[in-house]
Amino acid sequence: AEGRRQLTGEALAWLRRAPAQPFFLWLHYIDLHWPYRYSLRPLQPAEAAQAWRDRRIYRRVVKTRGRFDPGRETRQRWQTLYREELGAVDAQIGTLFAELRANGRWENTLVAVTSDHGEEFFEHRTWAHSWNQLFDEGVHVPLIMKIPGSPGGQHLPEQVSSLDVAPTILDLAGISPPERMTGLSLRPLIEQRVPQSPRPPALTEMLGHRNSYRYRLAIRTETHRYLHDLENPRENQLYDRGGDPREAHNLYARAGGLARTFDELRFAHVSSLVPKMLDFPADDAMAGLAPEIAERLRELGYIS
């Protein structure tokens, strides 16, 4: 809780002394991770004792790579704590928005609120996100944008991707995205200048993240999700998101041409896009980065 308030406090102080000119401010609230904890109210003695017991339980979760089931009661308690923590983060974001309104910056500021991942609560027999199986509970994240001059209250029914956030911000700021940037600006959709046609599939992949040692890929369309996991390369998965929203019934073995279509999308992605990403000049991206910022990124696991 202290870290969350400190981050908001530093942002407020920066906004109050920032000159009246264009700025970019990025805040990363990291509270919504294990350990899930009570933070909106004082901790009662019984809750403190339970928190220590939960730590012992979670050690078993870690040892089994997320596959230990602590039981229904523990699952429900952790979900409740997670919702409480979400409310606490939401309150801090509200404090930040109030400051933007108070100092007259709100109307002319583009605001985007999103997340890098969700959290698994054993929906598909794993916990947290270090073992993310790339189902919706892990990868379907919120995206809320406040755009200057927009009437607000608009909901885009089309599927979009986190990769679209950066080119959208640049487009709305009047800056052309770099040619190598992956993702599409959402501005045409927001301004309703294009028909509501199917968007490109959203791809999510993991490689060597903590306890997920091998490559894992999900392809999500408006209607289906396809999963390929090198830990089980002969057991591809395909789900009908409309008829099976909990993604419990694997259709791959009997999906015929549809399954082959998703296989071809995977082959095309791995054979073309991945080599381009591996060839990305990472040293150029790091050039000029302040040492203290680089160290923070290393601590978060974003760079090595």
mmCIF file of C-alpha atoms in Angstrom, residues 70-299:
data_model
loop_
_atom_site.group_PDB
_atom_site.id
_atom_site.type_symbol
_atom_site.label_atom_id
_atom_site.label_comp_id
_atom_site.label_asym_id
_atom_site.label_seq_id
_atom_site.Cartn_x
_atom_site.Cartn_y
_atom_site.Cartn_z
ATOM 1 C CA PRO A 70 -5.517 -24.990 -2.360
ATOM 2 C CA GLY A 71 -9.253 -25.645 -2.269
ATOM 3 C CA ARG A 72 -12.438 -23.676 -2.828
ATOM 4 C CA GLU A 73 -12.272 -21.629 0.389
ATOM 5 C CA THR A 74 -8.740 -20.404 -0.314
ATOM 6 C CA ARG A 75 -9.575 -19.666 -3.954
ATOM 7 C CA GLN A 76 -12.558 -17.530 -2.910
ATOM 8 C CA ARG A 77 -10.523 -15.692 -0.241
ATOM 9 C CA TRP A 78 -7.739 -14.864 -2.684
ATOM 10 C CA GLN A 79 -10.250 -13.616 -5.248
ATOM 11 C CA THR A 80 -11.812 -11.344 -2.616
ATOM 12 C CA LEU A 81 -8.402 -9.965 -1.650
ATOM 13 C CA TYR A 82 -7.577 -9.404 -5.318
ATOM 14 C CA ARG A 83 -10.791 -7.394 -5.787
ATOM 15 C CA GLU A 84 -9.939 -5.317 -2.713
ATOM 16 C CA GLU A 85 -6.487 -4.593 -4.086
ATOM 17 C CA LEU A 86 -8.014 -3.651 -7.431
ATOM 18 C CA GLY A 87 -10.257 -1.159 -5.642
ATOM 19 C CA ALA A 88 -7.240 0.360 -3.913
ATOM 20 C CA VAL A 89 -5.404 0.852 -7.209
ATOM 21 C CA ASP A 90 -8.553 2.294 -8.769
ATOM 22 C CA ALA A 91 -8.737 4.838 -5.936
ATOM 23 C CA GLN A 92 -5.158 5.965 -6.610
ATOM 24 C CA ILE A 93 -5.907 6.417 -10.303
ATOM 25 C CA GLY A 94 -8.931 8.490 -9.304
ATOM 26 C CA THR A 95 -6.673 10.714 -7.195
ATOM 27 C CA LEU A 96 -4.437 11.250 -10.208
ATOM 28 C CA PHE A 97 -7.424 12.159 -12.418
ATOM 29 C CA ALA A 98 -8.665 14.630 -9.788
ATOM 30 C CA GLU A 99 -5.312 16.420 -9.888
ATOM 31 C CA LEU A 100 -5.461 16.675 -13.697
ATOM 32 C CA ARG A 101 -8.889 18.295 -13.380
ATOM 33 C CA ALA A 102 -7.801 20.608 -10.561
ATOM 34 C CA ASN A 103 -4.842 22.029 -12.460
ATOM 35 C CA GLY A 104 -6.731 22.449 -15.737
ATOM 36 C CA ARG A 105 -4.941 19.718 -17.684
ATOM 37 C CA TRP A 106 -7.747 17.141 -17.892
ATOM 38 C CA GLU A 107 -9.580 18.387 -21.001
ATOM 39 C CA ASN A 108 -6.422 18.461 -23.125
ATOM 40 C CA THR A 109 -4.818 15.241 -21.821
ATOM 41 C CA LEU A 110 -4.978 11.861 -23.506
ATOM 42 C CA VAL A 111 -5.289 9.172 -20.817
ATOM 43 C CA ALA A 112 -4.937 5.421 -21.338
ATOM 44 C CA VAL A 113 -5.505 2.830 -18.599
ATOM 45 C CA THR A 114 -4.574 -0.772 -19.307
ATOM 46 C CA SER A 115 -2.713 -3.773 -17.886
ATOM 47 C CA ASP A 116 0.110 -6.032 -19.025
ATOM 48 C CA HIS A 117 -1.693 -9.215 -17.940
ATOM 49 C CA GLY A 118 -4.548 -10.614 -15.899
ATOM 50 C CA GLU A 119 -4.398 -13.083 -13.041
ATOM 51 C CA GLU A 120 -5.315 -16.771 -13.056
ATOM 52 C CA PHE A 121 -7.435 -18.175 -10.221
ATOM 53 C CA PHE A 122 -7.317 -21.844 -11.211
ATOM 54 C CA GLU A 123 -9.888 -21.463 -14.018
ATOM 55 C CA HIS A 124 -7.645 -23.731 -16.122
ATOM 56 C CA ARG A 125 -5.760 -25.307 -13.231
ATOM 57 C CA THR A 126 -2.973 -22.767 -12.739
ATOM 58 C CA TRP A 127 -2.462 -19.736 -10.477
ATOM 59 C CA ALA A 128 -1.229 -16.150 -10.756
ATOM 60 C CA HIS A 129 0.448 -15.307 -14.098
ATOM 61 C CA SER A 130 3.948 -16.754 -14.065
ATOM 62 C CA TRP A 131 2.432 -19.924 -15.569
ATOM 63 C CA ASN A 132 0.062 -17.990 -17.831
ATOM 64 C CA GLN A 133 -1.677 -20.441 -20.164
ATOM 65 C CA LEU A 134 -2.864 -17.547 -22.361
ATOM 66 C CA PHE A 135 -6.569 -18.028 -21.744
ATOM 67 C CA ASP A 136 -8.762 -14.941 -21.281
ATOM 68 C CA GLU A 137 -8.220 -14.754 -17.523
ATOM 69 C CA GLY A 138 -4.539 -14.113 -18.215
ATOM 70 C CA VAL A 139 -4.567 -12.054 -21.407
ATOM 71 C CA HIS A 140 -7.948 -10.294 -21.748
ATOM 72 C CA VAL A 141 -7.018 -6.976 -20.156
ATOM 73 C CA PRO A 142 -8.902 -3.675 -19.851
ATOM 74 C CA LEU A 143 -8.233 -0.763 -22.185
ATOM 75 C CA ILE A 144 -9.860 2.555 -21.290
ATOM 76 C CA MET A 145 -8.931 5.738 -23.140
ATOM 77 C CA LYS A 146 -9.984 9.338 -22.526
ATOM 78 C CA ILE A 147 -9.385 11.348 -25.693
ATOM 79 C CA PRO A 148 -9.444 15.164 -25.830
ATOM 80 C CA GLY A 149 -12.426 16.392 -27.812
ATOM 81 C CA SER A 150 -14.190 13.030 -27.760
ATOM 82 C CA PRO A 151 -17.720 12.893 -26.274
ATOM 83 C CA GLY A 152 -16.822 9.729 -24.355
ATOM 84 C CA GLY A 153 -19.026 6.793 -23.451
ATOM 85 C CA GLN A 154 -18.043 4.898 -26.597
ATOM 86 C CA HIS A 155 -17.501 1.134 -26.598
ATOM 87 C CA LEU A 156 -15.622 -0.553 -29.417
ATOM 88 C CA PRO A 157 -17.072 -4.029 -30.022
ATOM 89 C CA GLU A 158 -14.135 -5.031 -32.205
ATOM 90 C CA GLN A 159 -11.275 -7.062 -30.772
ATOM 91 C CA VAL A 160 -8.137 -4.961 -30.385
ATOM 92 C CA SER A 161 -4.648 -5.683 -29.052
ATOM 93 C CA SER A 162 -2.283 -4.164 -26.512
ATOM 94 C CA LEU A 163 0.076 -3.713 -29.452
ATOM 95 C CA ASP A 164 -2.383 -1.121 -30.773
ATOM 96 C CA VAL A 165 -1.970 1.208 -27.775
ATOM 97 C CA ALA A 166 1.347 2.820 -28.753
ATOM 98 C CA PRO A 167 0.470 3.558 -32.427
ATOM 99 C CA THR A 168 -2.912 4.908 -31.275
ATOM 100 C CA ILE A 169 -1.294 7.355 -28.855
ATOM 101 C CA LEU A 170 1.199 8.487 -31.481
ATOM 102 C CA ASP A 171 -1.535 8.890 -34.111
ATOM 103 C CA LEU A 172 -3.723 10.972 -31.798
ATOM 104 C CA ALA A 173 -0.657 13.115 -30.965
ATOM 105 C CA GLY A 174 -0.041 13.735 -34.671
ATOM 106 C CA ILE A 175 3.116 11.598 -34.818
ATOM 107 C CA SER A 176 3.670 8.877 -37.416
ATOM 108 C CA PRO A 177 4.485 5.505 -35.788
ATOM 109 C CA PRO A 178 7.895 4.009 -36.704
ATOM 110 C CA GLU A 179 7.752 1.557 -39.605
ATOM 111 C CA ARG A 180 8.894 -1.328 -37.406
ATOM 112 C CA MET A 181 6.215 -0.731 -34.788
ATOM 113 C CA THR A 182 3.777 -3.649 -34.535
ATOM 114 C CA GLY A 183 0.107 -2.848 -34.036
ATOM 115 C CA LEU A 184 -2.529 -0.641 -35.660
ATOM 116 C CA SER A 185 -3.853 2.749 -34.638
ATOM 117 C CA LEU A 186 -7.377 2.566 -33.252
ATOM 118 C CA ARG A 187 -8.107 6.124 -34.333
ATOM 119 C CA PRO A 188 -10.143 5.098 -37.431
ATOM 120 C CA LEU A 189 -12.320 2.887 -35.216
ATOM 121 C CA ILE A 190 -12.662 5.555 -32.529
ATOM 122 C CA GLU A 191 -13.670 8.172 -35.087
ATOM 123 C CA GLN A 192 -15.867 5.615 -36.881
ATOM 124 C CA ARG A 193 -14.185 6.249 -40.211
ATOM 125 C CA VAL A 194 -13.995 2.554 -41.144
ATOM 126 C CA PRO A 195 -16.642 -0.184 -41.261
ATOM 127 C CA GLN A 196 -16.808 -2.559 -38.327
ATOM 128 C CA SER A 197 -15.026 -5.365 -40.159
ATOM 129 C CA PRO A 198 -13.127 -8.221 -38.446
ATOM 130 C CA ARG A 199 -9.851 -7.066 -36.947
ATOM 131 C CA PRO A 200 -6.597 -9.009 -37.319
ATOM 132 C CA PRO A 201 -6.140 -11.910 -34.885
ATOM 133 C CA ALA A 202 -4.610 -10.959 -31.546
ATOM 134 C CA LEU A 203 -1.421 -12.917 -30.860
ATOM 135 C CA THR A 204 -0.002 -13.509 -27.385
ATOM 136 C CA GLU A 205 3.210 -15.429 -26.774
ATOM 137 C CA MET A 206 5.511 -16.389 -23.947
ATOM 138 C CA LEU A 207 9.100 -17.535 -24.085
ATOM 139 C CA GLY A 208 11.180 -18.351 -21.030
ATOM 140 C CA HIS A 209 9.128 -16.328 -18.564
ATOM 141 C CA ARG A 210 10.054 -17.526 -15.105
ATOM 142 C CA ASN A 211 8.425 -20.958 -14.805
ATOM 143 C CA SER A 212 7.232 -21.258 -18.413
ATOM 144 C CA TYR A 213 10.346 -22.674 -19.984
ATOM 145 C CA ARG A 214 9.175 -23.226 -23.540
ATOM 146 C CA TYR A 215 7.456 -21.190 -26.241
ATOM 147 C CA ARG A 216 3.672 -20.749 -25.951
ATOM 148 C CA LEU A 217 1.414 -18.974 -28.468
ATOM 149 C CA ALA A 218 -2.270 -18.000 -28.414
ATOM 150 C CA ILE A 219 -4.186 -16.723 -31.444
ATOM 151 C CA ARG A 220 -7.463 -15.023 -30.501
ATOM 152 C CA THR A 221 -10.065 -13.991 -33.074
ATOM 153 C CA GLU A 222 -13.553 -12.561 -32.644
ATOM 154 C CA THR A 223 -14.890 -16.136 -32.474
ATOM 155 C CA HIS A 224 -12.125 -18.579 -31.454
ATOM 156 C CA ARG A 225 -8.943 -19.086 -29.441
ATOM 157 C CA TYR A 226 -6.102 -21.318 -30.620
ATOM 158 C CA LEU A 227 -3.279 -22.430 -28.329
ATOM 159 C CA HIS A 228 0.076 -24.014 -29.165
ATOM 160 C CA ASP A 229 2.450 -24.970 -26.362
ATOM 161 C CA LEU A 230 5.880 -26.477 -26.961
ATOM 162 C CA GLU A 231 5.578 -28.301 -23.650
ATOM 163 C CA ASN A 232 2.806 -30.314 -25.369
ATOM 164 C CA PRO A 233 3.431 -29.686 -29.093
ATOM 165 C CA ARG A 234 1.105 -32.469 -30.288
ATOM 166 C CA GLU A 235 -1.844 -31.227 -28.243
ATOM 167 C CA ASN A 236 -2.986 -28.001 -29.887
ATOM 168 C CA GLN A 237 -6.159 -26.465 -28.502
ATOM 169 C CA LEU A 238 -9.043 -24.657 -30.220
ATOM 170 C CA TYR A 239 -12.064 -23.162 -28.472
ATOM 171 C CA ASP A 240 -15.328 -21.605 -29.654
ATOM 172 C CA ARG A 241 -15.430 -18.398 -27.608
ATOM 173 C CA GLY A 242 -19.112 -17.805 -28.338
ATOM 174 C CA GLY A 243 -20.517 -21.261 -27.644
ATOM 175 C CA ASP A 244 -17.941 -22.145 -24.971
ATOM 176 C CA PRO A 245 -17.040 -18.889 -23.141
ATOM 177 C CA ARG A 246 -15.218 -20.769 -20.354
ATOM 178 C CA GLU A 247 -13.041 -22.469 -22.982
ATOM 179 C CA ALA A 248 -13.526 -25.921 -21.509
ATOM 180 C CA HIS A 249 -14.066 -28.032 -24.657
ATOM 181 C CA ASN A 250 -11.123 -28.441 -27.028
ATOM 182 C CA LEU A 251 -12.404 -28.617 -30.636
ATOM 183 C CA TYR A 252 -9.047 -28.952 -32.367
ATOM 184 C CA ALA A 253 -9.180 -32.691 -33.156
ATOM 185 C CA ARG A 254 -12.543 -32.389 -34.908
ATOM 186 C CA ALA A 255 -12.334 -28.870 -36.332
ATOM 187 C CA GLY A 256 -10.830 -29.935 -39.684
ATOM 188 C CA GLY A 257 -10.194 -26.979 -41.975
ATOM 189 C CA LEU A 258 -10.630 -24.416 -39.226
ATOM 190 C CA ALA A 259 -7.857 -26.057 -37.197
ATOM 191 C CA ARG A 260 -5.591 -26.087 -40.246
ATOM 192 C CA THR A 261 -6.297 -22.385 -40.797
ATOM 193 C CA PHE A 262 -5.053 -21.593 -37.302
ATOM 194 C CA ASP A 263 -2.035 -23.865 -37.800
ATOM 195 C CA GLU A 264 -1.179 -21.869 -40.915
ATOM 196 C CA LEU A 265 -1.501 -18.590 -38.995
ATOM 197 C CA ARG A 266 0.946 -19.960 -36.428
ATOM 198 C CA PHE A 267 3.419 -21.101 -39.094
ATOM 199 C CA ALA A 268 3.236 -17.700 -40.813
ATOM 200 C CA HIS A 269 3.832 -15.844 -37.554
ATOM 201 C CA VAL A 270 6.752 -17.952 -36.393
ATOM 202 C CA SER A 271 8.434 -17.972 -39.813
ATOM 203 C CA SER A 272 8.161 -14.248 -40.502
ATOM 204 C CA LEU A 273 7.512 -12.049 -37.494
ATOM 205 C CA VAL A 274 9.607 -13.777 -34.838
ATOM 206 C CA PRO A 275 12.893 -13.545 -36.828
ATOM 207 C CA LYS A 276 12.195 -9.841 -37.362
ATOM 208 C CA MET A 277 11.712 -9.377 -33.629
ATOM 209 C CA LEU A 278 14.900 -11.254 -32.834
ATOM 210 C CA ASP A 279 16.723 -8.954 -35.246
ATOM 211 C CA PHE A 280 15.427 -5.809 -33.528
ATOM 212 C CA PRO A 281 18.338 -3.517 -32.590
ATOM 213 C CA ALA A 282 17.860 -3.690 -28.822
ATOM 214 C CA ASP A 283 21.040 -1.715 -28.198
ATOM 215 C CA ASP A 284 19.596 1.219 -30.132
ATOM 216 C CA ALA A 285 16.413 1.103 -28.022
ATOM 217 C CA MET A 286 18.514 1.281 -24.842
ATOM 218 C CA ALA A 287 20.721 4.125 -26.031
ATOM 219 C CA GLY A 288 20.444 7.187 -23.840
ATOM 220 C CA LEU A 289 18.416 5.443 -21.135
ATOM 221 C CA ALA A 290 19.245 6.780 -17.677
ATOM 222 C CA PRO A 291 21.092 4.173 -15.537
ATOM 223 C CA GLU A 292 18.489 4.353 -12.748
ATOM 224 C CA ILE A 293 15.662 3.715 -15.264
ATOM 225 C CA ALA A 294 17.546 0.777 -16.778
ATOM 226 C CA GLU A 295 18.026 -0.690 -13.304
ATOM 227 C CA ARG A 296 14.301 -0.415 -12.560
ATOM 228 C CA LEU A 297 13.497 -2.191 -15.826
ATOM 229 C CA ARG A 298 15.932 -4.964 -14.918
ATOM 230 C CA GLU A 299 14.302 -5.354 -11.507
#
